[in-house]
Coordinates of C-alpha atoms in Angstrom, one line a residue:
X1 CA 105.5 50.9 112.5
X2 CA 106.2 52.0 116.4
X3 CA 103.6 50.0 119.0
X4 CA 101.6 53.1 120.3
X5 CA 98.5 53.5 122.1
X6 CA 95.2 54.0 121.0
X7 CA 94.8 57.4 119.2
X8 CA 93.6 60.6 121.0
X9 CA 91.2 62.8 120.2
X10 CA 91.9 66.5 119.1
X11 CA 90.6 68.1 123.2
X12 CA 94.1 66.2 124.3
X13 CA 95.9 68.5 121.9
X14 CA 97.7 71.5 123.9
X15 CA 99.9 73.9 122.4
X16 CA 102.0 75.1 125.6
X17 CA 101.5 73.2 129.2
X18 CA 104.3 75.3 131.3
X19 CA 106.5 72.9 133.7
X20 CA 106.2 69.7 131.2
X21 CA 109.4 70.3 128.9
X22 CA 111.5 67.6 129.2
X23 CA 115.4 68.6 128.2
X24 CA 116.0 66.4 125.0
X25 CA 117.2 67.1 121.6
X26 CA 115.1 66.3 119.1
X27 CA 117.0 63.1 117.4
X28 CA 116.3 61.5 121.0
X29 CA 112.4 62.3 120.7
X30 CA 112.5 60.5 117.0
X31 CA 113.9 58.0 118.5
X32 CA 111.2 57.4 121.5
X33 CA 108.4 58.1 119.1
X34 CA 108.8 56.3 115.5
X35 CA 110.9 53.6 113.7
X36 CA 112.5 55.5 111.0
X37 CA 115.4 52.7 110.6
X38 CA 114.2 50.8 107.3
X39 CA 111.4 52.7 106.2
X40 CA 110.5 55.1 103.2
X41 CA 110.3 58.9 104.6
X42 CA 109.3 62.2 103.4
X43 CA 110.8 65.0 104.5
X44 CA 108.6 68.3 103.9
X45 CA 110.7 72.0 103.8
X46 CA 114.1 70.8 104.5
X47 CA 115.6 73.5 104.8
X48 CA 119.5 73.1 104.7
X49 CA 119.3 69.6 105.0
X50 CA 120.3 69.7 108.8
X51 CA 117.7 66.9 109.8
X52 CA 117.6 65.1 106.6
X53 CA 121.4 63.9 107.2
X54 CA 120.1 62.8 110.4
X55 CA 117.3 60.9 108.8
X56 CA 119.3 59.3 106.8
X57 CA 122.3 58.3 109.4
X58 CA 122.1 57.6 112.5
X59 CA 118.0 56.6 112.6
X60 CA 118.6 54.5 109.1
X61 CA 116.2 55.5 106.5
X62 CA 116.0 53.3 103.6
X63 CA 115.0 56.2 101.1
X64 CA 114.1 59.9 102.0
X65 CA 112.6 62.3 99.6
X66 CA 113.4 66.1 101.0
X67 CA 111.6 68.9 99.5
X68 CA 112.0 72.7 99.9
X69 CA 110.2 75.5 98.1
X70 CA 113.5 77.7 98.4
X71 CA 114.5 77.7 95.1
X72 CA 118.1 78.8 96.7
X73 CA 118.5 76.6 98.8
X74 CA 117.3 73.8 96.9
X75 CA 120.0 74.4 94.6
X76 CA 122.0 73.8 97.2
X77 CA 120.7 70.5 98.2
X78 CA 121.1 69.2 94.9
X79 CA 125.3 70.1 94.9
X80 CA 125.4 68.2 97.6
X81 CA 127.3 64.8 96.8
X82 CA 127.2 62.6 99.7
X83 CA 123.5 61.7 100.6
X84 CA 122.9 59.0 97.8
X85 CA 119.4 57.8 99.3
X86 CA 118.0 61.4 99.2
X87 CA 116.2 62.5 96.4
X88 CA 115.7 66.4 96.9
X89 CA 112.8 68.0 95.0
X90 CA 111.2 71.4 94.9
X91 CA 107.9 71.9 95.7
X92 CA 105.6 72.8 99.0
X93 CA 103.5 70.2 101.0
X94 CA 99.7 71.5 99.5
X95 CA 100.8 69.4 96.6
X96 CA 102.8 66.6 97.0
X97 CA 104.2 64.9 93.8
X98 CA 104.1 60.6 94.8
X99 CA 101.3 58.4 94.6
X100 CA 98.9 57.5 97.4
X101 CA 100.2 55.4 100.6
X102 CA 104.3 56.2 99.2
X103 CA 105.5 56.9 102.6
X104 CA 105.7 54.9 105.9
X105 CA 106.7 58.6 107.6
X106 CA 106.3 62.1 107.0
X107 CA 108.6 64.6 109.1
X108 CA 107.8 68.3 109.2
X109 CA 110.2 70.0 111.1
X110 CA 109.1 73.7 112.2
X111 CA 107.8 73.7 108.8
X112 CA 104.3 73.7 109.2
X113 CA 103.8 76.8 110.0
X114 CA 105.8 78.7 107.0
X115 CA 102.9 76.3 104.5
X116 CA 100.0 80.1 104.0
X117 CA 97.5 79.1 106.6
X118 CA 94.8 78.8 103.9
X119 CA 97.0 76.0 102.5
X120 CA 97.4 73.7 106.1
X121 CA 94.4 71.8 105.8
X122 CA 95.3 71.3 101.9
X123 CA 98.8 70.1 103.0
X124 CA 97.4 67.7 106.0
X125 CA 95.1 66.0 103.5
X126 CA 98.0 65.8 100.9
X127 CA 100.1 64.4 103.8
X128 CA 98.0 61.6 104.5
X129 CA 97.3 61.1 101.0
X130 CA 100.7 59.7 100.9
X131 CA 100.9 58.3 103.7
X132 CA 100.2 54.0 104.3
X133 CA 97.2 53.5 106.2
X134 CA 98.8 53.6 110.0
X135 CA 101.8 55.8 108.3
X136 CA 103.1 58.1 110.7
X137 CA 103.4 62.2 110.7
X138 CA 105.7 63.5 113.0
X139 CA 105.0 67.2 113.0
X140 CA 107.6 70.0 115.3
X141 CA 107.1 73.1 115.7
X142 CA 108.6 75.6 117.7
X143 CA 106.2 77.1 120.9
X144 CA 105.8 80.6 121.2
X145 CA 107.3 80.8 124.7
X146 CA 111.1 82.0 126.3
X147 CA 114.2 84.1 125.6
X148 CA 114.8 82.7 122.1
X149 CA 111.4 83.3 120.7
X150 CA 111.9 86.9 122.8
X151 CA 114.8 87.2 120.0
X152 CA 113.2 85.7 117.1
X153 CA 110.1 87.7 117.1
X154 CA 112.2 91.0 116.6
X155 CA 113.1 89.1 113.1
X156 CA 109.5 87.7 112.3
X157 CA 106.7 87.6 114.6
X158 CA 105.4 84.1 114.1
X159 CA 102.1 84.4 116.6
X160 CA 99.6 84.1 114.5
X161 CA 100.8 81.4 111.8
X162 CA 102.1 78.9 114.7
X163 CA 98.6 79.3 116.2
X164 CA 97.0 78.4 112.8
X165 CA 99.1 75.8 112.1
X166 CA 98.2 73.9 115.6
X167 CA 94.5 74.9 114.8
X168 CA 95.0 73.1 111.6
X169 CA 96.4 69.6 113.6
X170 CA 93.4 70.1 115.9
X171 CA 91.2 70.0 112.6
X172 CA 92.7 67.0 110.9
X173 CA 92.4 65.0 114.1
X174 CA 89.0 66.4 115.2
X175 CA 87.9 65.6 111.1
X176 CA 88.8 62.1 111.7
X177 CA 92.1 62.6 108.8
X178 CA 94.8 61.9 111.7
X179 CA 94.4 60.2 115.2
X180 CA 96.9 61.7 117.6
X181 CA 99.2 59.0 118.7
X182 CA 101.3 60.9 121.2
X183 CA 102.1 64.7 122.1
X184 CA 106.0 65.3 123.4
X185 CA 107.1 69.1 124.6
X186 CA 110.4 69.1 125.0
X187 CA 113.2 71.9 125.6
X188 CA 116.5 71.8 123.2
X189 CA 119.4 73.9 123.8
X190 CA 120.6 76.0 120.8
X191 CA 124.4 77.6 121.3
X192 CA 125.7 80.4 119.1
X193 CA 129.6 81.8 119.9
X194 CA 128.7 85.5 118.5
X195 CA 126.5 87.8 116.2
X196 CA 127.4 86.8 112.9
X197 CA 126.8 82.9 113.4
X198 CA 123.5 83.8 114.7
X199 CA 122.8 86.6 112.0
X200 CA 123.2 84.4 109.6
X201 CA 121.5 81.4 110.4
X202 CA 118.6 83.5 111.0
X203 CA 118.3 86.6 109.8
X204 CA 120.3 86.8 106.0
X205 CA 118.4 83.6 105.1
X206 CA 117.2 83.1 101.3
X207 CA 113.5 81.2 102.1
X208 CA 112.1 85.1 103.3
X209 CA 111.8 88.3 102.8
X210 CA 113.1 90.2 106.1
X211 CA 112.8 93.4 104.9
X212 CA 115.0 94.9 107.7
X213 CA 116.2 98.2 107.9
X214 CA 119.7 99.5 110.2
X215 CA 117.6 100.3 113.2
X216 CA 115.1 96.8 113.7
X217 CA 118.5 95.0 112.7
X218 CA 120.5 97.0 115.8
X219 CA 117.8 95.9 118.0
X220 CA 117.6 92.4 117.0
X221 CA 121.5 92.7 117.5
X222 CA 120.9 94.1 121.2
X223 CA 118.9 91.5 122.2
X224 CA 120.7 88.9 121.3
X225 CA 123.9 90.3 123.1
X226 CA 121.7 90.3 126.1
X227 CA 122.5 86.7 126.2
X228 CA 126.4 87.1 124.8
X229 CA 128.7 85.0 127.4
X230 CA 132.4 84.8 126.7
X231 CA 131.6 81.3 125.7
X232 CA 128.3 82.3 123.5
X233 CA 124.6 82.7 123.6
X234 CA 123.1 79.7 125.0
X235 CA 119.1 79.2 125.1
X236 CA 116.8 76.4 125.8
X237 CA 114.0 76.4 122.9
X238 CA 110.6 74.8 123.9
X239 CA 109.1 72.9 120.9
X240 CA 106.2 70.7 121.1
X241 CA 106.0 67.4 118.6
X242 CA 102.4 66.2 117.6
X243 CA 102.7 62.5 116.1
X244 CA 99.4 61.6 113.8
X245 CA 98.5 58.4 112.5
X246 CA 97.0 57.7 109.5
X247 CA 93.3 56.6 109.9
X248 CA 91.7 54.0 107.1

């Protein structure tokens, strides 16, 4: 694995420090954090697959398993044809179907927080169930801060379930589960040329319910234009990344 330093305890945990986002995608903050290039990773709600490809080539996984509890989706994932080393299951990360010590790394990538909060510590112990003693977990999640999350909250307001998601990283490092090898915040930018590209990437998506009738969809629509340039809506999106280790 990655030479770090010694673990931290859960008091260095902070879940927004304004004026230290660093402008990186978040390939480059893999990259500086964990040696995925050889190893065997899990990838927990994967979503489209966007990071899993990523996973896979350029950073050089030897085997990735992806799973998503979007039964949609999933079906998705399994059409597509041209990620060999990726096995795709269904299921959600409270109960996690591989042996103990399977994984040298486990990515969740502003997943966390869509796991029911009464479920997080489940997942957590399930993730380092699998994991090798001094396996990595490489958690992002989105921070509740800035003009995109001003957007996104019109569509679901994630408040309370990002708090209880970093509560439940505090817990598993403060419980002696994790030790917290690093903490990165970092800004990426996200670009989208017009409505439809950004309705439906977030707001017709199959993994929830939206529920949204004509007049909360005008004025998701309206805020969104409020960014509209002739060459698209560009925002900078604050996330923070919490990399635990495995303790014995």
């Amino acid at each position: 694995m990655t030479d770090l330093p010694g673990s931290l305890g859960a008091s260095a945990m902070r879940i927004h420090p304004p004026g230290e986002y660093r402008p990186m995608e978040e390939l480059e903050v893999i990259r500086e954090l964990a040696q995925v290039r050889g190893r065997r990773v899990l990838e927990l709600g994967c979503g489209a697959a966007w990071m899993t490809r990523l996973l896979v080539d350029p950073l050089g996984a030897a085997a990735v398993t992806a799973t998503e509890v979007d039964r949609v989706q999933h079906a998705k994932n399994l059409a597509l044809g041209d990620l060999p080393c990726v096995t795709f299951r269904l299921g959600g990360a409270e109960a996690i179907a591989d042996p103990d010590g399977a994984y040298d790394l486990v990515f969740l990538f502003k997943s966390l927080h869509h796991v029911p909060p009464e479920l997080m510590d489940r997942a957590l112990a399930e993730i380092q169930r699998v994991l090798k003693p001094g396996g990595l977990l490489y958690c992002s999640e989105p921070v509740y801060q800035g003009p995109f999350n001003d957007v996104m909250r019109l569509i679901q307001d994630e408040k309370e379930v990002r708090e209880a998601a970093f509560a439940a990283l505090q817990r598993a490092v403060g419980q002696g589960t994790f030790g917290l090898a690093a903490e990165v915040f970092f800004e990426s930018v996200g670009t989208y040329p017009d409505w439809p590209s950004f309705e439906t990437r977030f707001v017709d998506v199959t993994h929830s319910e939206r529920n949204l009738d004509a007049a909360r969809r005008a004025a998701i629509r309206a805020a969104f234009e409020r960014h509209l340039t002739p060459t698209g809506a560009r925002f900078n999106k604050p996330h923070r990344v919490d990399l635990l280790r495995r303790l014995p």
